[in-house]
């Protein structure tokens, strides 16, 4: 199997996993459920993703990569990070608008809710989720460093964790099962995140 064909097959398997997580609401989905959705035998799925944790890790990594690519396209930033860049408030506001727009996709919000539900009773998935959020915090900390390079690393990380909590919390609260969205609330989220990243 060529590398391109293998990558295509992996993408199809990840698509199937996302469908299971976002349409069935099955927090206890097993590898056989993901394999069935993809129309493959479980052994074929395990060739690419030996465990459920490996599959969930790949789903999250792909979600993070897609988000970083969308963000980098907005301000022409390298998705792998560019610590030498100066980040203006206008740049950051555009980035925040992209992040918040991702929450307009109910499937994306549901995907993370289902993974959180799995993690609540599966330590392997919880470890994968912690790994994902560690990467997420790292990327936000890099943005803080571009906006406030004088801050020590520990302070940048603390601010990044707070911004991440704000954005992630907003995805639940602003969802259809939360209180919903308002223009005033949206502006307040952006204003608060800007103050955190750039300093009040």
mmCIF file of C-alpha atoms in Angstrom:
data_model
loop_
_atom_site.group_PDB
_atom_site.id
_atom_site.type_symbol
_atom_site.label_atom_id
_atom_site.label_comp_id
_atom_site.label_asym_id
_atom_site.label_seq_id
_atom_site.Cartn_x
_atom_site.Cartn_y
_atom_site.Cartn_z
ATOM 1 C CA UNK A 1 0.000 0.000 0.000
ATOM 2 C CA UNK A 2 1.488 3.380 -0.967
ATOM 3 C CA UNK A 3 1.925 6.135 1.610
ATOM 4 C CA UNK A 4 -0.719 8.238 -0.162
ATOM 5 C CA UNK A 5 -3.208 5.386 -0.178
ATOM 6 C CA UNK A 6 -2.472 4.665 3.480
ATOM 7 C CA UNK A 7 -2.968 8.314 4.424
ATOM 8 C CA UNK A 8 -6.271 8.370 2.520
ATOM 9 C CA UNK A 9 -7.421 5.243 4.326
ATOM 10 C CA UNK A 10 -6.458 6.725 7.680
ATOM 11 C CA UNK A 11 -8.465 9.848 6.892
ATOM 12 C CA UNK A 12 -11.502 7.724 5.994
ATOM 13 C CA UNK A 13 -11.198 5.850 9.286
ATOM 14 C CA UNK A 14 -10.970 9.117 11.219
ATOM 15 C CA UNK A 15 -14.030 10.429 9.361
ATOM 16 C CA UNK A 16 -15.939 7.305 10.409
ATOM 17 C CA UNK A 17 -14.815 7.722 14.033
ATOM 18 C CA UNK A 18 -16.025 11.316 14.039
ATOM 19 C CA UNK A 19 -19.393 10.218 12.639
ATOM 20 C CA UNK A 20 -19.810 7.682 15.433
ATOM 21 C CA UNK A 21 -18.914 10.251 18.072
ATOM 22 C CA UNK A 22 -21.062 13.065 16.696
ATOM 23 C CA UNK A 23 -24.177 11.241 15.508
ATOM 24 C CA UNK A 24 -24.714 8.359 17.896
ATOM 25 C CA UNK A 25 -23.891 10.055 21.163
ATOM 26 C CA UNK A 26 -22.292 6.840 22.304
ATOM 27 C CA UNK A 27 -19.711 7.722 24.923
ATOM 28 C CA UNK A 28 -18.850 4.045 25.313
ATOM 29 C CA UNK A 29 -18.196 3.413 21.613
ATOM 30 C CA UNK A 30 -15.738 0.566 21.104
ATOM 31 C CA UNK A 31 -13.335 -0.087 18.241
ATOM 32 C CA UNK A 32 -15.883 -2.462 16.672
ATOM 33 C CA UNK A 33 -18.364 0.466 16.409
ATOM 34 C CA UNK A 34 -15.798 2.612 14.615
ATOM 35 C CA UNK A 35 -14.804 -0.270 12.333
ATOM 36 C CA UNK A 36 -18.443 -0.986 11.469
ATOM 37 C CA UNK A 37 -19.051 2.653 10.587
ATOM 38 C CA UNK A 38 -16.004 2.614 8.310
ATOM 39 C CA UNK A 39 -17.137 -0.649 6.720
ATOM 40 C CA UNK A 40 -13.943 -2.464 7.628
ATOM 41 C CA UNK A 41 -12.969 -5.343 9.876
ATOM 42 C CA UNK A 42 -11.697 -4.471 13.315
ATOM 43 C CA UNK A 43 -8.278 -5.895 12.426
ATOM 44 C CA UNK A 44 -8.000 -3.418 9.555
ATOM 45 C CA UNK A 45 -8.809 -0.519 11.875
ATOM 46 C CA UNK A 46 -6.279 -1.793 14.410
ATOM 47 C CA UNK A 47 -3.603 -1.863 11.723
ATOM 48 C CA UNK A 48 -3.769 1.951 11.809
ATOM 49 C CA UNK A 49 -5.031 2.515 15.349
ATOM 50 C CA UNK A 50 -4.295 -0.424 17.675
ATOM 51 C CA UNK A 51 -6.396 0.930 20.557
ATOM 52 C CA UNK A 52 -9.358 3.235 21.066
ATOM 53 C CA UNK A 53 -6.963 5.695 22.711
ATOM 54 C CA UNK A 54 -4.807 5.728 19.554
ATOM 55 C CA UNK A 55 -7.875 6.444 17.430
ATOM 56 C CA UNK A 56 -9.123 9.250 19.703
ATOM 57 C CA UNK A 57 -5.600 10.736 19.798
ATOM 58 C CA UNK A 58 -5.557 10.814 15.987
ATOM 59 C CA UNK A 59 -9.029 12.411 15.868
ATOM 60 C CA UNK A 60 -7.907 15.136 18.287
ATOM 61 C CA UNK A 61 -4.573 15.684 16.540
ATOM 62 C CA UNK A 62 -6.386 16.154 13.240
ATOM 63 C CA UNK A 63 -8.853 18.583 14.814
ATOM 64 C CA UNK A 64 -6.012 20.625 16.303
ATOM 65 C CA UNK A 65 -4.061 20.621 13.032
ATOM 66 C CA UNK A 66 -7.108 21.822 11.080
ATOM 67 C CA UNK A 67 -7.729 24.583 13.590
ATOM 68 C CA UNK A 68 -4.090 25.713 13.469
ATOM 69 C CA UNK A 69 -4.193 25.782 9.668
ATOM 70 C CA UNK A 70 -7.331 27.955 9.733
ATOM 71 C CA UNK A 71 -5.736 30.295 12.257
ATOM 72 C CA UNK A 72 -2.430 30.551 10.396
ATOM 73 C CA UNK A 73 -4.250 31.382 7.162
ATOM 74 C CA UNK A 74 -5.878 34.393 8.838
ATOM 75 C CA UNK A 75 -2.637 36.205 9.678
ATOM 76 C CA UNK A 76 -0.080 34.322 7.584
ATOM 77 C CA UNK A 77 1.515 32.612 10.560
ATOM 78 C CA UNK A 78 3.315 29.270 10.415
ATOM 79 C CA UNK A 79 0.939 26.678 11.973
ATOM 80 C CA UNK A 80 3.956 25.111 13.712
ATOM 81 C CA UNK A 81 4.667 28.366 15.507
ATOM 82 C CA UNK A 82 6.661 31.508 14.858
ATOM 83 C CA UNK A 83 7.928 32.867 18.151
ATOM 84 C CA UNK A 84 9.677 35.857 16.492
ATOM 85 C CA UNK A 85 6.478 37.376 15.177
ATOM 86 C CA UNK A 86 4.852 40.388 16.809
ATOM 87 C CA UNK A 87 1.152 39.823 17.344
ATOM 88 C CA UNK A 88 -1.062 42.909 17.191
ATOM 89 C CA UNK A 89 -4.414 43.188 18.943
ATOM 90 C CA UNK A 90 -6.055 43.208 15.500
ATOM 91 C CA UNK A 91 -4.294 39.923 14.631
ATOM 92 C CA UNK A 92 -5.434 38.368 17.886
ATOM 93 C CA UNK A 93 -9.003 39.552 17.439
ATOM 94 C CA UNK A 94 -9.122 37.906 14.016
ATOM 95 C CA UNK A 95 -7.741 34.677 15.506
ATOM 96 C CA UNK A 96 -10.344 34.718 18.276
ATOM 97 C CA UNK A 97 -13.133 35.235 15.757
ATOM 98 C CA UNK A 98 -11.933 32.150 13.843
ATOM 99 C CA UNK A 99 -11.818 30.074 17.034
ATOM 100 C CA UNK A 100 -15.285 31.171 18.080
ATOM 101 C CA UNK A 101 -16.627 30.563 14.558
ATOM 102 C CA UNK A 102 -15.495 26.928 14.871
ATOM 103 C CA UNK A 103 -18.111 26.632 17.591
ATOM 104 C CA UNK A 104 -20.817 27.297 14.996
ATOM 105 C CA UNK A 105 -20.359 23.688 13.899
ATOM 106 C CA UNK A 106 -22.554 21.563 16.213
ATOM 107 C CA UNK A 107 -20.664 18.452 15.103
ATOM 108 C CA UNK A 108 -17.367 19.902 16.308
ATOM 109 C CA UNK A 109 -18.839 20.824 19.698
ATOM 110 C CA UNK A 110 -20.482 17.418 20.021
ATOM 111 C CA UNK A 111 -17.258 15.638 19.089
ATOM 112 C CA UNK A 112 -15.446 17.163 22.044
ATOM 113 C CA UNK A 113 -18.370 16.594 24.411
ATOM 114 C CA UNK A 114 -18.407 12.902 23.508
ATOM 115 C CA UNK A 115 -14.655 12.564 23.958
ATOM 116 C CA UNK A 116 -14.962 14.251 27.355
ATOM 117 C CA UNK A 117 -17.706 11.761 28.244
ATOM 118 C CA UNK A 118 -15.475 8.829 27.276
ATOM 119 C CA UNK A 119 -12.572 10.317 29.259
ATOM 120 C CA UNK A 120 -14.710 10.510 32.394
ATOM 121 C CA UNK A 121 -14.658 6.723 32.679
ATOM 122 C CA UNK A 122 -11.553 5.727 30.704
ATOM 123 C CA UNK A 123 -8.148 6.789 32.047
ATOM 124 C CA UNK A 124 -6.404 6.075 28.730
ATOM 125 C CA UNK A 125 -8.715 8.496 26.926
ATOM 126 C CA UNK A 126 -8.344 10.993 29.788
ATOM 127 C CA UNK A 127 -4.563 10.847 29.295
ATOM 128 C CA UNK A 128 -5.026 11.481 25.564
ATOM 129 C CA UNK A 129 -7.271 14.454 26.341
ATOM 130 C CA UNK A 130 -4.700 15.889 28.766
ATOM 131 C CA UNK A 131 -2.037 15.495 26.065
ATOM 132 C CA UNK A 132 -4.274 17.324 23.570
ATOM 133 C CA UNK A 133 -4.977 20.215 25.935
ATOM 134 C CA UNK A 134 -1.274 20.414 26.792
ATOM 135 C CA UNK A 135 -0.553 21.016 23.099
ATOM 136 C CA UNK A 136 -3.433 23.494 22.901
ATOM 137 C CA UNK A 137 -2.069 25.470 25.871
ATOM 138 C CA UNK A 138 1.375 25.435 24.271
ATOM 139 C CA UNK A 139 0.077 27.023 21.070
ATOM 140 C CA UNK A 140 -1.855 29.711 22.962
ATOM 141 C CA UNK A 141 1.220 30.387 25.124
ATOM 142 C CA UNK A 142 3.188 31.000 21.912
ATOM 143 C CA UNK A 143 0.602 33.615 20.920
ATOM 144 C CA UNK A 144 0.906 35.260 24.329
ATOM 145 C CA UNK A 145 4.696 35.281 23.875
ATOM 146 C CA UNK A 146 4.272 37.056 20.522
ATOM 147 C CA UNK A 147 2.032 39.661 22.177
ATOM 148 C CA UNK A 148 3.924 40.031 25.475
ATOM 149 C CA UNK A 149 7.487 38.722 25.001
ATOM 150 C CA UNK A 150 8.618 40.189 28.320
ATOM 151 C CA UNK A 151 6.482 37.788 30.356
ATOM 152 C CA UNK A 152 8.126 34.784 32.014
ATOM 153 C CA UNK A 153 7.158 31.383 30.643
ATOM 154 C CA UNK A 154 5.132 30.434 33.717
ATOM 155 C CA UNK A 155 2.989 33.570 33.360
ATOM 156 C CA UNK A 156 2.468 32.972 29.621
ATOM 157 C CA UNK A 157 1.336 29.422 30.377
ATOM 158 C CA UNK A 158 -1.054 30.587 33.101
ATOM 159 C CA UNK A 159 -2.592 33.154 30.743
ATOM 160 C CA UNK A 160 -2.830 30.542 27.979
ATOM 161 C CA UNK A 161 -4.651 28.145 30.317
ATOM 162 C CA UNK A 162 -7.104 30.908 31.223
ATOM 163 C CA UNK A 163 -7.748 31.847 27.584
ATOM 164 C CA UNK A 164 -8.233 28.182 26.696
ATOM 165 C CA UNK A 165 -10.705 27.763 29.575
ATOM 166 C CA UNK A 166 -12.624 30.796 28.357
ATOM 167 C CA UNK A 167 -12.846 29.574 24.756
ATOM 168 C CA UNK A 168 -13.574 25.941 25.636
ATOM 169 C CA UNK A 169 -16.166 26.931 28.225
ATOM 170 C CA UNK A 170 -17.796 29.184 25.653
ATOM 171 C CA UNK A 171 -18.235 26.228 23.302
ATOM 172 C CA UNK A 172 -20.452 24.492 25.851
ATOM 173 C CA UNK A 173 -22.321 27.513 27.166
ATOM 174 C CA UNK A 174 -22.974 28.944 23.690
ATOM 175 C CA UNK A 175 -24.104 25.590 22.275
ATOM 176 C CA UNK A 176 -27.694 24.545 21.658
ATOM 177 C CA UNK A 177 -27.736 22.724 24.984
ATOM 178 C CA UNK A 178 -26.357 25.752 26.826
ATOM 179 C CA UNK A 179 -27.747 29.263 27.156
ATOM 180 C CA UNK A 180 -27.096 30.062 23.503
ATOM 181 C CA UNK A 181 -25.282 32.972 21.946
ATOM 182 C CA UNK A 182 -25.694 36.696 22.229
ATOM 183 C CA UNK A 183 -23.831 39.501 20.520
ATOM 184 C CA UNK A 184 -23.021 41.045 23.892
ATOM 185 C CA UNK A 185 -21.643 37.779 25.268
ATOM 186 C CA UNK A 186 -19.570 37.245 22.134
ATOM 187 C CA UNK A 187 -18.008 40.695 22.402
ATOM 188 C CA UNK A 188 -17.257 40.132 26.079
ATOM 189 C CA UNK A 189 -15.458 36.850 25.365
ATOM 190 C CA UNK A 190 -13.313 38.537 22.703
ATOM 191 C CA UNK A 191 -12.615 41.550 24.950
ATOM 192 C CA UNK A 192 -11.609 39.361 27.893
ATOM 193 C CA UNK A 193 -9.369 37.096 25.805
ATOM 194 C CA UNK A 194 -7.682 40.128 24.190
ATOM 195 C CA UNK A 195 -6.973 41.581 27.629
ATOM 196 C CA UNK A 196 -5.448 38.296 28.772
ATOM 197 C CA UNK A 197 -3.247 37.832 25.714
ATOM 198 C CA UNK A 198 -2.110 41.460 25.336
ATOM 199 C CA UNK A 199 -2.424 42.750 28.886
ATOM 200 C CA UNK A 200 -5.197 45.002 30.096
#
